[in-house]
CSV table of C-alpha atoms in Angstrom, one decimal:
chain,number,residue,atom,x,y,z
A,18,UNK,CA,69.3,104.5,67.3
A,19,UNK,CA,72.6,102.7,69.2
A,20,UNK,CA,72.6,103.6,73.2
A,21,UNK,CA,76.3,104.6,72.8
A,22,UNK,CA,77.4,106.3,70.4
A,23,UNK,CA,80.9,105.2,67.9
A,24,UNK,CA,84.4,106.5,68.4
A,25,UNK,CA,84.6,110.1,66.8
A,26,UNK,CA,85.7,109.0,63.2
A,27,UNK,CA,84.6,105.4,63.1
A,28,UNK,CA,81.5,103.5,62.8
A,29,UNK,CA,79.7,100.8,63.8
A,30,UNK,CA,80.7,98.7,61.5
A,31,UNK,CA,84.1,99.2,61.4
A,32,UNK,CA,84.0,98.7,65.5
A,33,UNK,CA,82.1,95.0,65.3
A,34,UNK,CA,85.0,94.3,62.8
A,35,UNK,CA,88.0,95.4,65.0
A,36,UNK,CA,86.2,93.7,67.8
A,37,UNK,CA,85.6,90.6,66.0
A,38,UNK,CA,89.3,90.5,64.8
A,39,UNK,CA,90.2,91.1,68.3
A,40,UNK,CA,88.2,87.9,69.3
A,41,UNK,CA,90.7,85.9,66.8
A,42,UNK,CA,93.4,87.0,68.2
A,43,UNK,CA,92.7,86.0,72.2
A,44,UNK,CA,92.4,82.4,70.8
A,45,UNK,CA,95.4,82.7,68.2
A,46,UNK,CA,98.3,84.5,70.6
A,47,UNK,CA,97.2,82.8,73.7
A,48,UNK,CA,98.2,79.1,73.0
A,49,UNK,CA,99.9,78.1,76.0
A,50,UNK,CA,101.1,80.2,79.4
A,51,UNK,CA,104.7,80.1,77.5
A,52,UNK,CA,103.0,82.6,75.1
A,53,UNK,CA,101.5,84.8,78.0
A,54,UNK,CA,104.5,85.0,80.3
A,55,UNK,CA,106.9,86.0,77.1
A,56,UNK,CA,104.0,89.1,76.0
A,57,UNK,CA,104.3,90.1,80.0
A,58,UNK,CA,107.6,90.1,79.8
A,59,UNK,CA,108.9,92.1,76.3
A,60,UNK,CA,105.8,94.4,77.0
A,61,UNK,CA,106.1,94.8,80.7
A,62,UNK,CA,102.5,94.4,81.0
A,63,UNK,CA,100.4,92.8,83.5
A,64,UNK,CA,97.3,93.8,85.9
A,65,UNK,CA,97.0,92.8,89.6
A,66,UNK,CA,93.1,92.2,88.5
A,67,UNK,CA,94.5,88.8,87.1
A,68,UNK,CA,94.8,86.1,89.9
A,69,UNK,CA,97.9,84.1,89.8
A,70,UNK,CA,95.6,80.9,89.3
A,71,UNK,CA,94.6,82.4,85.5
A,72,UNK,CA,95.1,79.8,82.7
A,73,UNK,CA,95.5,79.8,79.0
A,74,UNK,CA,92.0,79.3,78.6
A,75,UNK,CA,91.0,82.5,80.8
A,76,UNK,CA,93.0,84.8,79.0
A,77,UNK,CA,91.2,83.0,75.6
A,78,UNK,CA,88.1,84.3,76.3
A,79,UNK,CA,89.7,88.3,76.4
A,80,UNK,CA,87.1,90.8,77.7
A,81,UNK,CA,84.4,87.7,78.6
A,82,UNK,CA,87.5,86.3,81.0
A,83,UNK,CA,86.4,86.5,84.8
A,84,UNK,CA,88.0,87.4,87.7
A,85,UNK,CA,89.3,90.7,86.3
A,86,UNK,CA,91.6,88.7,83.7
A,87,UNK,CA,89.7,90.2,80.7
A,88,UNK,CA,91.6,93.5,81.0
A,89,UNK,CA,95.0,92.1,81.0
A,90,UNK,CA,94.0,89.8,77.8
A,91,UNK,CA,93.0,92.8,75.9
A,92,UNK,CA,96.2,94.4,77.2
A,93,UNK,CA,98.6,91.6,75.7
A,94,UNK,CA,96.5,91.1,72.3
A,95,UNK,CA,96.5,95.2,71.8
A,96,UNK,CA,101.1,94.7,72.6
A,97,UNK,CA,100.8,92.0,70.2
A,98,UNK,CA,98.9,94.0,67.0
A,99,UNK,CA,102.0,96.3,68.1
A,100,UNK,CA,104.8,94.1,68.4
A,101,UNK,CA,104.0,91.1,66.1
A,102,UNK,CA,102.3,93.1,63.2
A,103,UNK,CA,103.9,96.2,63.7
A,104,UNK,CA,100.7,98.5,63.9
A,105,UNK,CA,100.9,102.3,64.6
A,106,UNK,CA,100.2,103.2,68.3
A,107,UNK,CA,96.8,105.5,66.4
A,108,UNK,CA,95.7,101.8,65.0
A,109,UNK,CA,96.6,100.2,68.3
A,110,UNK,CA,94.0,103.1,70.0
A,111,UNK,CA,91.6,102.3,67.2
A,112,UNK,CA,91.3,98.4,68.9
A,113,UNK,CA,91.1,99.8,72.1
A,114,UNK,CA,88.4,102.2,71.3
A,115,UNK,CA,86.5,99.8,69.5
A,116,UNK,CA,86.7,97.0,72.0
A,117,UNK,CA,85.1,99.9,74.8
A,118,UNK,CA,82.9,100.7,72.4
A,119,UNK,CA,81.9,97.3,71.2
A,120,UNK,CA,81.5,96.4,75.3
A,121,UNK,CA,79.3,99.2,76.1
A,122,UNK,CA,77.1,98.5,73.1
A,123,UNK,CA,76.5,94.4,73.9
A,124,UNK,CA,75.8,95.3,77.7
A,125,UNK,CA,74.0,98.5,78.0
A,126,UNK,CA,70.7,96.9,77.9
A,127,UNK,CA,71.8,94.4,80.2
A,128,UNK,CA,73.2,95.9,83.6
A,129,UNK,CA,74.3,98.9,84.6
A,130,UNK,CA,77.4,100.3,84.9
A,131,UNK,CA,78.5,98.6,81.1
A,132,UNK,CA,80.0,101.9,80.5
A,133,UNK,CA,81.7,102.7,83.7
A,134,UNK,CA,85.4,102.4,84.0
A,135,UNK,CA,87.3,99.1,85.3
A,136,UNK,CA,87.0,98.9,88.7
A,137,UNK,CA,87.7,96.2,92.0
A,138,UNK,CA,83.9,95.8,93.6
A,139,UNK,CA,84.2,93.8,96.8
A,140,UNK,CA,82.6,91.2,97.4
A,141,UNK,CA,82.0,88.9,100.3
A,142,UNK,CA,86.1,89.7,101.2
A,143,UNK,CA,87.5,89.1,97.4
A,144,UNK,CA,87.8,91.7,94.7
A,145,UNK,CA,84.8,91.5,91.6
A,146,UNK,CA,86.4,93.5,88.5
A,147,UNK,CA,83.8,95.2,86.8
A,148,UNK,CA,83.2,97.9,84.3
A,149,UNK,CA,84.4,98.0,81.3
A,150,UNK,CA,88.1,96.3,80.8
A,151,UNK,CA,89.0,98.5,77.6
A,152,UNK,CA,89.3,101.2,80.3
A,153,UNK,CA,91.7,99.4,82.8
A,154,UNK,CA,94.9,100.8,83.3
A,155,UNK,CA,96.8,98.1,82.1
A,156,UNK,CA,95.2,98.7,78.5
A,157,UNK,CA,95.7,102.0,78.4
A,158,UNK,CA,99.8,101.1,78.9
A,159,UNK,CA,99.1,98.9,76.2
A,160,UNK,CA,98.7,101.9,73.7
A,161,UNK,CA,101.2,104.0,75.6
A,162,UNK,CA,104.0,101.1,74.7
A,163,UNK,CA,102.5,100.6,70.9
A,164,UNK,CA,103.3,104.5,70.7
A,165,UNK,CA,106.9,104.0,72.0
A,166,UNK,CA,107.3,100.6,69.8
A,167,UNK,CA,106.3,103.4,67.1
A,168,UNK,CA,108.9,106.0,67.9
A,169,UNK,CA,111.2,102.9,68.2
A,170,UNK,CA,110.5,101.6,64.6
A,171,UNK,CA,110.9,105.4,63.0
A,172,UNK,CA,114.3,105.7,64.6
A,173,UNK,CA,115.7,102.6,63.3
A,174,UNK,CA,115.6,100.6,66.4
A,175,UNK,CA,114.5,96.6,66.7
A,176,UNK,CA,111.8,96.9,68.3
């Protein structure tokens, strides 16, 4: 038996696969901070979890980024699946689902609090993100802009 339990309608499966695409992707969009500052700025997306100091390479590494990037990286790959390959926002929430799904599953054996949502934890003065990033504000906009891109695309706009 899993300790957490699919998205209603998908499978286990099917959640390691979106996950596992969604892996690519951080190391395929995320090439340089060219590619990073031009996602932030046609999606108006970003997260104040993500230090100023964040490199390519931290954003490469999507939910296992530190210092609360990972939330942000999921966030600009989830735009991207909207923007650049023109996925629905309901596919867009099937990546986001999986990734929480696909986090809670790898880590609820291992510490608690896998599950719980994205969260600032101070510590010693600085701010330790924790929780689950799929559940961050910033990716939650994510699928609130693939919907619009959506609407946008039905009525004959560019987007």
């Amino acid at each position: 038996m899993l300790p957490v339990k699919p998205p209603r309608g998908m499978d286990h499966a099917e959640c390691l696969y979106l996950d596992s695409r969604l892996s690519g992707l951080y190391r395929t969009v995320f090439k340089s901070m060219a590619d990073i500052e031009r996602l932030r700025a046609s999606s108006g997306l970003s997260s104040p979890s993500t230090p100023a100091w964040a490199t390519v390479k931290h954003f490469r590494q999507g939910p296992g980024a530190a210092w609360g990037i990972a939330a942000e990286s999921l966030a600009l790959v989830l735009y991207y699946l909207a923007s650049e390959e023109h996925l629905s926002g309901d596919e867009v929430e099937k990546y986001r689902a999986a990734a929480q799904y696909t986090h809670s599953w790898l880590h609820d054996d291992n510490f608690d609090g896998s599950n719980e949502t994205w969260h600032a934890d101070p510590v010693d003065g600085e701010e330790d993100w924790q929780g689950n990033p799929a559940t961050a504000p910033v990716v939650h906009n994510a699928v609130r802009v693939a919907y619009d891109l959506e609407v946008s695309r039905r009525a004959g706009g560019t987007s």
